[in-house]
């Protein structure tokens, strides 16, 4: 595999939409013999339900099809699938060979991150080639697993109305890594906590910078809140890391991944101090 270099011509394969479309896991080409014993090429498709069906051509398949990079018994190749992919045609040749480009964001033109060599059409059932965005996502989700470990002051059970309640939480270090992709390129991964969100449980939600000093807790931290109403059953204080994760092929443009927050919830009873005048 290699990164696309220079001017590339985008060539599309026109495959019309037809009625009663089905889902196809993969479509490749195969050679069979017609009624007269002559070899002919057909488009052979694995329907998502498991059956294999032959069609006279790609255009006969009752679904819109997209290119995908994969491997079959002969090695690296390309095939068609009804599931939208990040692979696009860069060049398509008369004999069925193609050059495919990987586009991390197909909605933005000109974003080809890498290109295959000239590869043939798959002639046996293929396995998909894992794309770089999937590899980056797997790496990020495996890394982002520890939720916040907040400290609340006063401790749960000692909170009272009218007094500051502090939340402190450690901030994970920025994580940078390079990983080898199955596509033959090197991926850069960048992961950080870009902010911390505290839901105090009484309709107050605050966002704080991912800063150890700001979130130091009692007595100098800025994550504080004053409860006005007692709740002996306990407010649910939830503390969330707001993650930022991005990846790129070395030398390319960064692509962001939508990573969910990781959250810890602490039950926090709040009592009320009542002043009593005695004789």
Coordinates of C-alpha atoms in Angstrom, one line a residue:
X1 CA 0.0 0.0 0.0
X2 CA 1.2 3.6 -0.5
X3 CA -0.1 7.1 0.0
X4 CA -1.7 8.7 -3.1
X5 CA 0.8 11.0 -4.9
X6 CA 0.1 13.5 -7.6
X7 CA -3.0 14.1 -9.6
X8 CA -5.5 11.3 -9.6
X9 CA -8.6 10.9 -11.7
X10 CA -11.7 9.9 -9.9
X11 CA -13.6 7.3 -12.0
X12 CA -17.0 6.1 -10.9
X13 CA -18.7 2.8 -11.6
X14 CA -22.3 3.4 -12.4
X15 CA -24.5 0.8 -10.7
X16 CA -28.2 1.8 -10.9
X17 CA -30.6 1.4 -8.0
X18 CA -33.3 -1.1 -8.6
X19 CA -36.5 -2.1 -6.8
X20 CA -36.6 -4.5 -3.8
X21 CA -32.9 -3.9 -2.9
X22 CA -31.2 -6.4 -0.7
X23 CA -28.1 -6.2 1.5
X24 CA -25.0 -7.8 0.1
X25 CA -22.0 -8.6 2.2
X26 CA -19.8 -8.9 -0.9
X27 CA -19.9 -9.2 -4.6
X28 CA -17.0 -10.6 -6.7
X29 CA -16.6 -12.0 -10.2
X30 CA -16.5 -15.7 -11.1
X31 CA -16.3 -17.7 -14.3
X32 CA -19.1 -20.2 -15.1
X33 CA -20.2 -22.1 -18.2
X34 CA -23.4 -21.2 -20.0
X35 CA -25.8 -23.7 -21.5
X36 CA -23.5 -24.2 -24.5
X37 CA -20.5 -24.9 -22.3
X38 CA -18.9 -21.5 -23.0
X39 CA -17.1 -19.7 -20.2
X40 CA -18.8 -16.5 -19.1
X41 CA -18.2 -14.1 -16.3
X42 CA -20.8 -13.4 -13.7
X43 CA -21.1 -11.3 -10.6
X44 CA -21.4 -13.6 -7.6
X45 CA -22.8 -12.1 -4.4
X46 CA -23.0 -13.2 -0.8
X47 CA -26.4 -12.0 0.4
X48 CA -26.3 -10.8 4.0
X49 CA -28.7 -13.7 4.9
X50 CA -26.0 -16.2 3.8
X51 CA -27.1 -17.3 0.4
X52 CA -24.8 -16.9 -2.7
X53 CA -26.5 -15.6 -5.9
X54 CA -25.1 -15.1 -9.4
X55 CA -26.0 -12.1 -11.5
X56 CA -25.3 -11.4 -15.2
X57 CA -23.3 -8.2 -14.3
X58 CA -22.8 -5.7 -11.6
X59 CA -25.6 -3.6 -13.0
X60 CA -28.0 -6.6 -12.5
X61 CA -27.5 -6.6 -8.7
X62 CA -30.6 -5.1 -7.1
X63 CA -28.8 -2.7 -4.8
X64 CA -26.4 0.2 -4.9
X65 CA -22.9 -1.1 -4.5
X66 CA -19.7 0.5 -3.1
X67 CA -16.1 -0.5 -3.6
X68 CA -14.1 -2.1 -0.8
X69 CA -10.5 -3.3 -0.4
X70 CA -10.0 -6.9 0.6
X71 CA -8.2 -10.1 0.1
X72 CA -9.2 -13.4 -1.5
X73 CA -7.5 -16.7 -2.2
X74 CA -5.1 -15.0 -4.7
X75 CA -4.2 -12.0 -2.4
X76 CA -5.1 -8.4 -2.4
X77 CA -8.1 -7.4 -4.5
X78 CA -11.2 -5.2 -4.5
X79 CA -14.9 -6.1 -4.5
X80 CA -18.3 -4.6 -4.1
X81 CA -20.7 -4.4 -1.1
X82 CA -24.0 -2.7 -0.4
X83 CA -22.6 -1.2 2.8
X84 CA -21.2 2.3 2.4
X85 CA -17.4 2.3 2.7
X86 CA -14.6 4.9 2.9
X87 CA -13.0 3.5 -0.3
X88 CA -13.5 5.3 -3.6
X89 CA -12.4 4.6 -7.1
X90 CA -9.3 6.6 -8.2
X91 CA -8.8 4.6 -11.4
X92 CA -10.8 1.8 -13.0
X93 CA -9.4 -0.3 -15.9
X94 CA -11.0 -2.2 -18.7
X95 CA -9.8 -5.5 -17.4
X96 CA -11.4 -4.9 -14.0
X97 CA -8.3 -3.8 -12.1
X98 CA -8.7 -0.7 -10.0
X99 CA -6.8 1.8 -7.8
X100 CA -8.8 2.6 -4.7
X101 CA -8.4 5.6 -2.4
X102 CA -9.3 5.7 1.3
X103 CA -11.2 8.9 2.2
X104 CA -11.7 9.4 5.9
X105 CA -14.5 11.9 5.3
X106 CA -16.4 11.2 2.0
X107 CA -18.6 14.3 2.6
X108 CA -15.5 16.5 2.0
X109 CA -14.0 16.3 -1.5
X110 CA -10.3 15.9 -2.0
X111 CA -9.6 14.1 1.3
X112 CA -7.8 11.0 0.0
X113 CA -5.5 9.8 2.7
X114 CA -3.9 6.8 0.9
X115 CA -4.2 4.8 -2.2
X116 CA -3.8 1.2 -3.1
X117 CA -1.6 -0.1 -5.9
X118 CA -3.4 -1.3 -9.0
X119 CA -5.2 -4.3 -7.8
X120 CA -7.4 -6.9 -9.5
X121 CA -11.1 -7.6 -8.9
X122 CA -11.7 -10.4 -6.4
X123 CA -12.4 -13.7 -8.1
X124 CA -13.3 -15.7 -4.9
X125 CA -15.1 -14.7 -1.8
X126 CA -13.1 -11.9 -0.2
X127 CA -12.4 -10.8 3.4
X128 CA -12.5 -7.0 3.9
X129 CA -9.3 -5.2 4.6
X130 CA -9.5 -3.4 7.9
X131 CA -9.4 0.3 7.1
X132 CA -7.2 2.8 9.1
X133 CA -10.2 4.6 10.7
X134 CA -11.4 1.3 12.2
X135 CA -7.9 0.5 13.5
X136 CA -7.6 4.0 15.0
X137 CA -11.1 3.6 16.6
X138 CA -10.1 0.3 18.1
X139 CA -6.9 1.7 19.6
X140 CA -8.7 4.7 21.1
X141 CA -11.5 2.8 22.6
X142 CA -9.1 0.2 24.2
X143 CA -7.1 3.1 25.7
X144 CA -10.0 5.1 27.1
X145 CA -11.4 3.0 29.8
X146 CA -10.6 4.4 33.3
X147 CA -13.4 6.7 34.5
X148 CA -12.7 9.7 36.7
X149 CA -12.0 9.1 40.4
X150 CA -13.4 12.2 42.0
X151 CA -12.8 13.3 45.6
X152 CA -15.6 15.3 47.2
X153 CA -15.1 17.6 50.2
X154 CA -16.8 17.6 52.6
X155 CA -17.0 13.8 52.3
X156 CA -20.3 12.1 51.3
X157 CA -22.5 12.2 54.4
X158 CA -21.0 15.5 55.7
X159 CA -22.4 17.9 53.1
X160 CA -24.6 20.7 54.3
X161 CA -26.5 23.5 52.7
X162 CA -24.9 26.9 52.5
X163 CA -21.4 25.7 52.4
X164 CA -19.0 25.1 49.5
X165 CA -18.7 21.5 48.2
X166 CA -15.5 20.9 46.4
X167 CA -14.8 18.3 43.7
X168 CA -11.3 17.3 42.8
X169 CA -10.3 14.9 40.0
X170 CA -6.9 13.8 38.5
X171 CA -6.4 14.5 34.8
X172 CA -4.9 11.8 32.7
X173 CA -1.7 12.6 30.7
X174 CA -2.0 13.4 27.0
X175 CA -1.4 10.1 25.1
X176 CA 0.4 10.0 21.8
X177 CA 1.2 6.9 19.9
X178 CA 2.2 5.6 16.4
X179 CA 0.8 2.2 15.3
X180 CA 1.4 0.1 12.1
X181 CA -1.7 -0.2 10.0
X182 CA -2.7 -3.3 8.2
X183 CA -2.8 -1.1 5.1
X184 CA 0.9 -0.7 5.2
X185 CA 1.1 2.9 6.6
X186 CA 1.8 4.3 10.0
X187 CA -1.0 5.9 12.0
X188 CA -0.5 8.7 14.6
X189 CA -3.0 8.7 17.5
X190 CA -3.6 11.7 19.9
X191 CA -5.8 11.3 22.9
X192 CA -6.4 13.9 25.7
X193 CA -9.0 14.9 28.3
X194 CA -10.0 18.3 26.9
X195 CA -12.4 19.2 29.8
X196 CA -14.2 18.0 32.8
X197 CA -18.0 18.3 33.3
X198 CA -19.5 18.2 36.8
X199 CA -23.3 17.6 37.1
X200 CA -24.0 18.5 40.7
X201 CA -27.4 16.7 40.7
X202 CA -29.5 19.7 41.4
X203 CA -29.8 21.0 37.8
X204 CA -26.4 22.8 38.0
X205 CA -23.9 21.6 35.4
X206 CA -20.4 23.1 35.2
X207 CA -17.6 22.6 32.7
X208 CA -14.0 23.0 33.8
X209 CA -10.7 23.1 31.9
X210 CA -8.6 19.9 32.1
X211 CA -6.2 21.4 34.5
X212 CA -4.7 19.8 37.7
X213 CA -4.7 23.1 39.5
X214 CA -8.2 24.0 38.6
X215 CA -9.5 20.6 39.7
X216 CA -7.3 20.2 42.8
X217 CA -10.3 20.0 45.0
X218 CA -10.3 21.4 48.6
X219 CA -9.2 24.1 49.4
X220 CA -7.8 25.7 46.2
X221 CA -9.8 24.1 43.3
X222 CA -12.4 26.0 41.3
X223 CA -14.9 23.1 41.0
X224 CA -17.2 24.2 43.9
X225 CA -20.9 24.4 44.4
X226 CA -23.2 25.5 47.2
X227 CA -26.4 23.4 47.7
X228 CA -29.4 25.5 48.8
X229 CA -31.8 22.6 49.5
X230 CA -31.1 19.6 51.7
X231 CA -31.5 16.1 50.3
X232 CA -30.8 13.4 52.8
X233 CA -31.4 10.7 50.2
X234 CA -28.4 12.2 48.3
X235 CA -27.8 14.2 45.2
X236 CA -26.1 12.3 42.3
X237 CA -22.9 14.1 41.5
X238 CA -21.6 12.9 38.2
X239 CA -18.1 13.8 37.0
X240 CA -17.2 13.2 33.3
X241 CA -14.0 13.3 31.3
X242 CA -14.6 15.1 28.0
X243 CA -12.3 13.2 25.6
X244 CA -10.7 14.5 22.5
X245 CA -9.2 11.9 20.1
X246 CA -7.8 12.2 16.7
X247 CA -5.8 10.2 14.2
X248 CA -4.0 10.6 10.9
X249 CA -1.7 8.8 8.5
X250 CA 1.8 10.2 9.2
X251 CA 2.1 13.5 7.3
X252 CA -1.6 13.7 6.5
X253 CA -4.5 15.7 7.9
X254 CA -5.9 15.0 11.4
X255 CA -9.3 13.3 11.6
X256 CA -11.4 13.5 14.8
X257 CA -13.2 10.6 16.5
X258 CA -16.4 11.1 18.4
X259 CA -15.5 9.4 21.7
X260 CA -18.1 9.3 24.4
X261 CA -17.4 10.8 27.8
X262 CA -16.4 8.5 30.7
X263 CA -18.4 9.2 33.9
X264 CA -18.4 8.4 37.6
X265 CA -21.4 9.1 39.8
X266 CA -21.2 9.7 43.6
X267 CA -24.2 9.8 45.9
X268 CA -24.0 12.9 48.0
X269 CA -26.5 13.4 50.9
X270 CA -26.9 17.1 52.0
X271 CA -28.1 18.0 55.4
X272 CA -29.3 21.4 56.7
X273 CA -27.9 23.4 59.6
X274 CA -30.7 25.0 61.5
X275 CA -30.0 27.7 64.0
X276 CA -32.0 27.4 67.2
X277 CA -32.4 30.3 69.7
X278 CA -32.4 29.0 73.3
X279 CA -33.0 30.8 76.5

